[in-house]
Coordinates of C-alpha atoms in Angstrom, one line a residue:
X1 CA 122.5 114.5 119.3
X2 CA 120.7 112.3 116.8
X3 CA 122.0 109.1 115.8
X4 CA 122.2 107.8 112.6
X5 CA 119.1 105.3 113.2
X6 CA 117.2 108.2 114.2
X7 CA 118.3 110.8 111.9
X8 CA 117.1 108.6 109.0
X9 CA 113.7 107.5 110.7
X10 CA 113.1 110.9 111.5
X11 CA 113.9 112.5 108.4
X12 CA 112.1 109.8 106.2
X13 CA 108.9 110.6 108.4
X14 CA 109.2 114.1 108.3
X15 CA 109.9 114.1 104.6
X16 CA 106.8 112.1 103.7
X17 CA 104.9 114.5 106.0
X18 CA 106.1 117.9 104.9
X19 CA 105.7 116.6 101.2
X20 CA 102.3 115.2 101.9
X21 CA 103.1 112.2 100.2
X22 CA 101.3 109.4 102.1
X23 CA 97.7 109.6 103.8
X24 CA 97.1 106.8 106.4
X25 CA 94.7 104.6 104.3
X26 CA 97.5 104.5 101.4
X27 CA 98.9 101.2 100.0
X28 CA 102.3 101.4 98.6
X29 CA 103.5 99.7 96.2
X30 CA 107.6 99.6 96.8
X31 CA 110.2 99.3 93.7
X32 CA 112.8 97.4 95.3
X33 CA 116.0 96.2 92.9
X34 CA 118.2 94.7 96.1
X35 CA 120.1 97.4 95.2
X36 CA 121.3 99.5 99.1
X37 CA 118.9 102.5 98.1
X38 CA 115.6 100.2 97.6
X39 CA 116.8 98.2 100.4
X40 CA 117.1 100.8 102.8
X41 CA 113.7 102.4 101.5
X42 CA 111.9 98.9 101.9
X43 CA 113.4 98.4 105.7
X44 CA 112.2 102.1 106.0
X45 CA 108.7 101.1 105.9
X46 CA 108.8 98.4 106.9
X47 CA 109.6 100.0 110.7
X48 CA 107.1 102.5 109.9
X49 CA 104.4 99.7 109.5
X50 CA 103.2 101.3 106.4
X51 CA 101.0 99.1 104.2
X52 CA 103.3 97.7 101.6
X53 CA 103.5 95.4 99.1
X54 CA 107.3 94.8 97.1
X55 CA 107.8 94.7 93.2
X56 CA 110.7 94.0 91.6
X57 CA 111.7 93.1 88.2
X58 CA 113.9 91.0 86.6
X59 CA 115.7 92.5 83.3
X60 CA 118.0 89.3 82.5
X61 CA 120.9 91.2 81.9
X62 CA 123.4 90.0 84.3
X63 CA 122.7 86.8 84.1
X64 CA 123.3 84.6 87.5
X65 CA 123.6 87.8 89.3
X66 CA 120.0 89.4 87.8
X67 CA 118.5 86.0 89.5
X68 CA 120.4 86.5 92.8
X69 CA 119.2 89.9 92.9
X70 CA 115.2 88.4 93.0
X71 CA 116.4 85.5 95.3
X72 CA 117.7 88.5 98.3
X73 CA 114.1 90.9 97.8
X74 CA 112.3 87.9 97.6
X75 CA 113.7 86.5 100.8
X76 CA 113.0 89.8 102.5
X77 CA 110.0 90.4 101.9
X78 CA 108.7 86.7 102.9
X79 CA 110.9 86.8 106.2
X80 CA 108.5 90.1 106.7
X81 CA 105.5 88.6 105.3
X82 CA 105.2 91.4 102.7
X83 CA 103.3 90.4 99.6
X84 CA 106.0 90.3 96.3
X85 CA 105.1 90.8 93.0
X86 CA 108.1 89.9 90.4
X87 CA 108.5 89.7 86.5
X88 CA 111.4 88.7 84.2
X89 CA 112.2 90.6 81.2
X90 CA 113.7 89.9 78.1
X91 CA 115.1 94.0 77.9
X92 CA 117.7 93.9 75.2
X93 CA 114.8 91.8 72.7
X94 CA 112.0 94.7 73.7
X95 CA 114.7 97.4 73.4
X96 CA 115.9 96.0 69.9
X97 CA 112.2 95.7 68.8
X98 CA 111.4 99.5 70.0
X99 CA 114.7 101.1 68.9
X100 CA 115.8 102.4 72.2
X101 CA 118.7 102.1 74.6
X102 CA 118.6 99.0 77.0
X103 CA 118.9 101.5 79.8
X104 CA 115.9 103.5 78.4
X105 CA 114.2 99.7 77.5
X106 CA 114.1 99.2 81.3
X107 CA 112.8 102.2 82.8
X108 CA 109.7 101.6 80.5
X109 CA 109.2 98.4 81.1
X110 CA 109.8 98.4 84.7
X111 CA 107.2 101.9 84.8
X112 CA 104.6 100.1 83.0
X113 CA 104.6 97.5 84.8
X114 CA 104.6 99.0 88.3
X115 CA 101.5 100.9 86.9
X116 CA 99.8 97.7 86.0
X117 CA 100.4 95.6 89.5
X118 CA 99.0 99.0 91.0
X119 CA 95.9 98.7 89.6
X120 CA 95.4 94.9 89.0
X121 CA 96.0 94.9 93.1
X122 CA 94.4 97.9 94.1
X123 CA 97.2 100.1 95.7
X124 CA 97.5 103.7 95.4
X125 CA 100.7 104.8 95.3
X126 CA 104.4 103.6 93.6
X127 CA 107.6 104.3 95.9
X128 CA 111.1 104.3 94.1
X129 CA 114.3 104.8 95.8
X130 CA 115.7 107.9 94.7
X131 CA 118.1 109.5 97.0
X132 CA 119.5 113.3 96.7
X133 CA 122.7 112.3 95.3
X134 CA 120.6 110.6 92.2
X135 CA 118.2 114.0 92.2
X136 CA 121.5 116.4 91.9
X137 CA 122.9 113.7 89.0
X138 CA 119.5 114.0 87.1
X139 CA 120.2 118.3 87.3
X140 CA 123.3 117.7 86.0
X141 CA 122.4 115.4 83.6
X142 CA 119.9 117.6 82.1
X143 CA 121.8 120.6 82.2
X144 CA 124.2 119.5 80.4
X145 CA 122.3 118.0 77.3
X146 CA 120.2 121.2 77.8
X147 CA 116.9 121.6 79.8
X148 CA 114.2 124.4 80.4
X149 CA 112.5 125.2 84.4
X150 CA 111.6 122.0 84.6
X151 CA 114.6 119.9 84.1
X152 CA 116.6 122.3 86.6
X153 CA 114.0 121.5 89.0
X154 CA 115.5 117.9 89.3
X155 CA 112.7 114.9 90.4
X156 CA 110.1 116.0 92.7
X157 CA 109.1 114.3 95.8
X158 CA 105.7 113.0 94.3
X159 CA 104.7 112.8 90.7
X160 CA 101.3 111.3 89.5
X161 CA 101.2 108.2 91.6
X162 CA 105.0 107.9 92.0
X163 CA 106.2 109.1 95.5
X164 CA 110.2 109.4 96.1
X165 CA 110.7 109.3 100.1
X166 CA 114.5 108.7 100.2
X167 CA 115.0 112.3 98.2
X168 CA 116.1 114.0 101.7
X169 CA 118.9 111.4 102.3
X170 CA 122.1 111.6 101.0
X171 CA 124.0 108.5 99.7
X172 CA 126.5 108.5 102.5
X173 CA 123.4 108.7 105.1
X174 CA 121.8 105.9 103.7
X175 CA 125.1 103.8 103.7
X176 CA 126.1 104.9 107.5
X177 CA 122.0 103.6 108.3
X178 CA 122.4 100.2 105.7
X179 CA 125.9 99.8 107.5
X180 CA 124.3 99.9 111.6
X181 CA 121.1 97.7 110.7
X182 CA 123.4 95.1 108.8
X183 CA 120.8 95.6 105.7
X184 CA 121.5 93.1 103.1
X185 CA 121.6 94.3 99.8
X186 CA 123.3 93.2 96.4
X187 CA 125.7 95.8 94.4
X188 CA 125.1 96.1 90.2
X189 CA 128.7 96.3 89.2
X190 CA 127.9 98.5 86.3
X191 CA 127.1 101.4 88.7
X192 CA 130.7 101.8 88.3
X193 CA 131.3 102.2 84.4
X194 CA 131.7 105.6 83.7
X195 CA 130.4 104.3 79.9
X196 CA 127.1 105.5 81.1
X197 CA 126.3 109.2 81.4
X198 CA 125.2 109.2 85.4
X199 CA 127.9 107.3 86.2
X200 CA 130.5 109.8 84.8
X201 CA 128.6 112.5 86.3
X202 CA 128.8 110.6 89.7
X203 CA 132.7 109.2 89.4
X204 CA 134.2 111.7 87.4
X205 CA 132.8 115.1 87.9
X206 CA 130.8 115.5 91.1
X207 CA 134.1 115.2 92.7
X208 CA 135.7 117.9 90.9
X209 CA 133.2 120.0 92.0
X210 CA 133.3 119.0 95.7
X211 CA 137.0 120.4 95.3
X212 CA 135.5 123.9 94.6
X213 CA 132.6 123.3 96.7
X214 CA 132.4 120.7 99.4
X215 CA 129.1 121.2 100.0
X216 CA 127.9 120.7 96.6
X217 CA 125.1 117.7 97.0
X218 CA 123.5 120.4 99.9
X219 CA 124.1 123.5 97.6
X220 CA 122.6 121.8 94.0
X221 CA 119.5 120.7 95.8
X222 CA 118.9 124.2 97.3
X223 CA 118.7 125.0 94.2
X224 CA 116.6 122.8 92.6
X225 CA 114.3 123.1 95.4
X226 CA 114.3 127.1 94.5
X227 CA 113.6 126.3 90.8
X228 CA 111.1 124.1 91.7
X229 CA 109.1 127.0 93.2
X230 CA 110.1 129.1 90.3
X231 CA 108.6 126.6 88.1
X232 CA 105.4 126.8 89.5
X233 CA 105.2 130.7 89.2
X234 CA 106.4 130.1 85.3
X235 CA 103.6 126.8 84.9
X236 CA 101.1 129.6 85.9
X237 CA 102.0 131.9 83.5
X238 CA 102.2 129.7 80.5
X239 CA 99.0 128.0 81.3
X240 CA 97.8 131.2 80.9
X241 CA 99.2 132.0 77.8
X242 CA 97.8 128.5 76.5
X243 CA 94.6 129.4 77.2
X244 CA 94.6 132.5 75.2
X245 CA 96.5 131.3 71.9
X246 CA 95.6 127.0 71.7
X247 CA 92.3 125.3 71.2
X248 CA 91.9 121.8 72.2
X249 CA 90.3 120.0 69.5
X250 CA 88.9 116.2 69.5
X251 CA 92.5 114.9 67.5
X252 CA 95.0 117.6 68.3
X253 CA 95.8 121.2 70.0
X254 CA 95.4 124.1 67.9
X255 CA 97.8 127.1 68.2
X256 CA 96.2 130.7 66.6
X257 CA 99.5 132.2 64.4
X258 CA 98.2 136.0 65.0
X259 CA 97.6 135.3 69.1
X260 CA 100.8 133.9 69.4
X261 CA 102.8 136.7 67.7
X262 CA 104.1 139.1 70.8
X263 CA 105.7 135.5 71.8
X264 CA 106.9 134.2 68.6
X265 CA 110.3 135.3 69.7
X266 CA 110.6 134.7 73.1
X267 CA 112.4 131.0 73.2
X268 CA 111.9 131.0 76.6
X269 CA 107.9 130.7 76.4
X270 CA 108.0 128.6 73.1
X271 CA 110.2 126.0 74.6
X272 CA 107.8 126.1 77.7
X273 CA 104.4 126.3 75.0
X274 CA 105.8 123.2 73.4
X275 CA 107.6 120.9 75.8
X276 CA 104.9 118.5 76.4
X277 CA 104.7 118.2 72.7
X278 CA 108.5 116.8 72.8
X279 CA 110.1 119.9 71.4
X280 CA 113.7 120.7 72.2
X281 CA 116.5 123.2 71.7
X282 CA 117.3 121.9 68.4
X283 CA 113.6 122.3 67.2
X284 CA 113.0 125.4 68.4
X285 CA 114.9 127.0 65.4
X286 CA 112.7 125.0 62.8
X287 CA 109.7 125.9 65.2
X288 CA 110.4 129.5 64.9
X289 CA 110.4 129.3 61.3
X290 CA 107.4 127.6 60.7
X291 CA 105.6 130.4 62.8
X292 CA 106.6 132.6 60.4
X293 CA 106.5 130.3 57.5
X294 CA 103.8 129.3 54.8
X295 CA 101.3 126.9 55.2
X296 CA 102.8 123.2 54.9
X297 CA 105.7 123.5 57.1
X298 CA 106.0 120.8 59.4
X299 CA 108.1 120.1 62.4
X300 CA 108.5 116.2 64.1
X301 CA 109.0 115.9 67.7
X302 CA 109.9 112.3 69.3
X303 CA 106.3 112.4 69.7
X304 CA 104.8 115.0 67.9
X305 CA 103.8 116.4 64.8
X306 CA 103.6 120.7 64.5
X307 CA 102.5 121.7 61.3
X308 CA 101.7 124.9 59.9
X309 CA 98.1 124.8 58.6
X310 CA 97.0 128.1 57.4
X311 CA 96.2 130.0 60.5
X312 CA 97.2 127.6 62.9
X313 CA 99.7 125.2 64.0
X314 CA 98.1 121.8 64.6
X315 CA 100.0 119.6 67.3
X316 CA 99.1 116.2 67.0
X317 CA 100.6 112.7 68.2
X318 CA 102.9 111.6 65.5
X319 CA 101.0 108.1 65.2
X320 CA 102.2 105.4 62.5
X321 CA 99.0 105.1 60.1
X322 CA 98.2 101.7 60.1
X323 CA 96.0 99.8 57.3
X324 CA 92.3 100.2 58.9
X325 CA 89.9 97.7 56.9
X326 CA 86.7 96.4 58.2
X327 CA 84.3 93.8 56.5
X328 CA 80.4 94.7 57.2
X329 CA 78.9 91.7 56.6
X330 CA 75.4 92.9 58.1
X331 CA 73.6 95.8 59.6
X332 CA 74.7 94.9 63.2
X333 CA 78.5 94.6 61.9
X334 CA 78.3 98.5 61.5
X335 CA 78.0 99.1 65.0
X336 CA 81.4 97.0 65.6
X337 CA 83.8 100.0 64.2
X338 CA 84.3 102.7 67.0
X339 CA 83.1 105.5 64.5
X340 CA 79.4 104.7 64.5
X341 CA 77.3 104.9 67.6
X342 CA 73.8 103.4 65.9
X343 CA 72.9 101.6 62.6
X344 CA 69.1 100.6 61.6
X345 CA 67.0 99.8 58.3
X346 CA 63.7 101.6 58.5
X347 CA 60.9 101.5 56.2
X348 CA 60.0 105.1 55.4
X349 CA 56.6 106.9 53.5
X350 CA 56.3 109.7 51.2
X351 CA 57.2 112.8 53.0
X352 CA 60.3 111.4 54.9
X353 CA 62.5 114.1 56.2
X354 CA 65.9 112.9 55.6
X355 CA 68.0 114.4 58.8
X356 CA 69.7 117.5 58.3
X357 CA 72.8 116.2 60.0
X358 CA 76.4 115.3 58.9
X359 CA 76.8 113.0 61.8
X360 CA 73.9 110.8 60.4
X361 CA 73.9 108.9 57.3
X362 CA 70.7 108.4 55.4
X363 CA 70.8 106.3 52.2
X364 CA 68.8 104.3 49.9
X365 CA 68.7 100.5 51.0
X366 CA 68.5 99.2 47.7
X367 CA 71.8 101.0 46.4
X368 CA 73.3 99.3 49.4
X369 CA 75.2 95.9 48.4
X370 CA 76.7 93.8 51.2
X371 CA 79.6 93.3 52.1
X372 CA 80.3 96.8 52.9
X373 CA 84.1 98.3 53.6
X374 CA 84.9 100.4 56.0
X375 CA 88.4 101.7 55.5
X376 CA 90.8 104.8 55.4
X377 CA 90.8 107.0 51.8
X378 CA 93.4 106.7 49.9
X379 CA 95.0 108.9 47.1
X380 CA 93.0 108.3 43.7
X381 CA 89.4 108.1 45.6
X382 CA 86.6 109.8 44.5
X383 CA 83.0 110.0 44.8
X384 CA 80.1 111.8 43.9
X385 CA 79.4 114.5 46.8
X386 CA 75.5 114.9 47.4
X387 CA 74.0 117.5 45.0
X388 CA 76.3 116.9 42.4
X389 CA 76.3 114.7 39.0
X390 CA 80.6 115.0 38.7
X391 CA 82.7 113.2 40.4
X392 CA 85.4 114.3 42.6
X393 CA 88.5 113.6 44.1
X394 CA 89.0 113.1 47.7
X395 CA 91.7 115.2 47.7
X396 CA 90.5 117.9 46.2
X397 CA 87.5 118.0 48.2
X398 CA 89.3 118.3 51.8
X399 CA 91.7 120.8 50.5
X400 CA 88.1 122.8 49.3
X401 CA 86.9 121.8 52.9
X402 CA 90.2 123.1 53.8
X403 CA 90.8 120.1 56.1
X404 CA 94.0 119.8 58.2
X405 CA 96.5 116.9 57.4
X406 CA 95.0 115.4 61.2
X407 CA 91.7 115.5 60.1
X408 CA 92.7 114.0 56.7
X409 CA 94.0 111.1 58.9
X410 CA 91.4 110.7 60.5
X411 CA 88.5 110.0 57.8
X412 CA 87.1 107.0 57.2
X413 CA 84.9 106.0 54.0
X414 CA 82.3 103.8 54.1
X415 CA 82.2 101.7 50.7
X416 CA 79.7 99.4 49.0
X417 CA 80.5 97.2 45.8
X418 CA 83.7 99.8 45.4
X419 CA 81.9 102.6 45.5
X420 CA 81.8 105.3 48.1
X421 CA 78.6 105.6 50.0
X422 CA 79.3 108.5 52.6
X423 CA 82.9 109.9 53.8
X424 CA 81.8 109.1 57.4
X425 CA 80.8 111.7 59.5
X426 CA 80.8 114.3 56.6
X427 CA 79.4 114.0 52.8
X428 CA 77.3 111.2 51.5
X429 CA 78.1 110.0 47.8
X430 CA 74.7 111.4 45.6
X431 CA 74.4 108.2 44.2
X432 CA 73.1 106.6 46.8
X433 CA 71.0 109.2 48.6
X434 CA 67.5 108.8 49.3
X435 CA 64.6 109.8 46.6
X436 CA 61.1 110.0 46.2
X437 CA 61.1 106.5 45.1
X438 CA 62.8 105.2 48.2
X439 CA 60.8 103.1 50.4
X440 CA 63.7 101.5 52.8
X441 CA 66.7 103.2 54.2
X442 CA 69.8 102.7 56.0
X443 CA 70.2 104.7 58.8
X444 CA 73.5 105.5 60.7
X445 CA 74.8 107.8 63.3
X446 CA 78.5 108.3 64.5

């Protein structure tokens, strides 16, 4: 019969083997709070003699006891001599600035900064601590403020570069193993407020449920681990129905209205269509009625914008537009804004052939006055489209150009003396195009 000792060595070897989560050349980079699961995890390796390296962060929000808690990893991981990286945080200033929760404040500051240490320092993979008890919460969790495959599915052994090897382990396993080796490890007293939504689900209802069914922690995680494999089956499928009714374009994804119509009512595949585009249960109402809507209609995701553009819907980030104004002071300034790949003058004869390309901009050097502007159109623009002697309205042009609102966003005009000179990478303005008379041009190309 196994001991403790060896039922947790064993099993956290076996785990990372059957899960393929570690080759031998790997360098891991361990999250490690001094909390008993990260502990545990870290003194795990450690006997292993995997290469690690420890990270830990600091969110300043217990005060004294957020310090102590870097003092104990620290200490381990020099008595062990294993490289520590650490970081303080001011979380409730950065979660006040971004509008979120503190809670929600820490996971992406503590995320983005593992990610950075793993590539300033060269490791390849990101260990956190997440035992099965926390994987049966997170099911929970989800299915209660609703989920689709995915959330049932719980947290997966590896995702990207984030590897969980303490998913076999049940809490009270890791506490009988932290208990025989004496591990040291500090507790965060607000694991125990049932304020926060895990810890409810932990205190207060996991153990009505062990009442009905003692082995719950074993029976929830069977059937994650079924849904899991379910989900893959689904993620096949739906790739597959992506490929037949989306395009990718340059800014956004475009879904075809008349491809997606023996789906438009099947909330199942919708919600699974437009997950990674932040859409929920709440949306997929509005969703279904812009489908069937007129052109206009619009739906915003928490990171998305779906809109209803003719045909199509267009999904594209829902970015804040931000004042975009550039100063060319010179010829070689043009080649400083991201849009234009090349800029030249060139002296030209009779018989220049002007190129027959809206990518390239051809105009008459002498209309050109510096300083030129390079900014993003606004309403009230308007120019004078090449081939024409009226002027005309930005506006009025993209909607004859039937451009999308994400396209709209992302023109830029280029603009001399307050004047438009070209819409870039589309019309020039005809009053400054080149003419028999020209004898110098300026030559651009995004």
């Amino acid at each position: 019969m196994q001991t403790t000792q060896e039922s947790m060595i064993n099993g956290f070897s076996n785990f990372i083997s059957e899960n393929k989560l570690i080759k031998q050349s790997d360098r891991i980079l361990m999250a490690v709070s001094g909390g008993i699961d990260s502990m545990v995890m870290a003194h795990l390796f450690h006997m292993g003699n995997y290469k690690t390296a420890i990270a830990h962060c600091n969110f300043s929000l217990r005060g004294d006891e957020s310090d102590k808690d870097e003092e104990l990893v620290r200490q381990f991981a020099t008595e062990n001599n294993i490289p520590f990286y650490t970081v303080r945080f001011n979380t409730k200033a950065y979660a006040s600035q971004n509008k979120l929760s503190v809670q929600m404040a820490a996971r992406e500051l503590r995320y983005n900064w593992f990610e950075q240490v793993r590539k300033e320092n060269g490791f390849d993979l990101i260990a956190v601590a997440h035992n099965l008890n926390d994987n049966i919460e997170t099911l929970l969790i989800n299915l209660t403020r609703g989920t689709g495959i995915a959330g049932m599915a719980g947290m997966r052994p590896v995702s990207n570069r984030i590897i969980r090897p303490l998913l076999f382990a049940s809490r009270e396993k890791i506490k009988s193993f932290q208990i025989q080796h004496n591990i040291i490890f500090r507790e965060d007293r607000s694991n125990a407020d049932t304020k926060y939504v895990r810890n409810k689900i932990r205190h207060l209802i996991i153990p009505v449920l062990k009442e009905i069914n003692p082995s719950i922690e074993t029976t929830l995680d069977d059937t994650a681990g079924r849904f899991a494999d379910i989900l893959e089956i689904v993620s096949d499928h739906i790739s597959q129905i992506k490929a037949e009714v989306a395009v990718e374009k340059n800014q956004y994804v475009s879904f075809l209205i008349e491809k997606m119509k023996p789906y438009e009512k099947n909330k199942a595949i919708l919600f699974e269509l437009f997950k990674p585009y932040g859409i929920t249960d709440a949306l997929l109402i509005d969703l279904a009625r812009i489908i069937e809507g007129e052109s206009g209609g619009m739906v915003v995701t928490s990171t998305h914008r779906i809109i209803r553009n003719r045909n199509e819907l267009i999904v594209s980030e829902d970015k804040k537009q931000t004042e975009v104004f550039y100063t060319i002071n010179n010829i070689d300034d043009l080649k400083k804004f991201p849009g234009i790949a090349s800029s030249e003058k060139k002296d030209i004869s009779k018989g220049y052939r002007i190129p027959a390309d809206q990518k390239i901009g051809c105009f008459d050097m002498q209309m050109i006055i510096f300083p030129l502007v390079i900014r993003r159109w606004k309403d009230g623009d308007y120019f004078y489209p090449l081939g024409m002697k009226q002027k005309k309205k930005l506006s009025d042009y993209f909607i004859d150009k039937k451009y999308s609102i994400p396209d709209k966003e992302n023109i830029f005009i280029l603009e001399s003396g307050d004047k438009i000179v070209w819409i870039i990478g589309d019309r020039i303005d005809d009053r400054f195009k080149v003419t028999p008379e020209t004898r110098e041009v300026l030559l651009m190309r995004c």
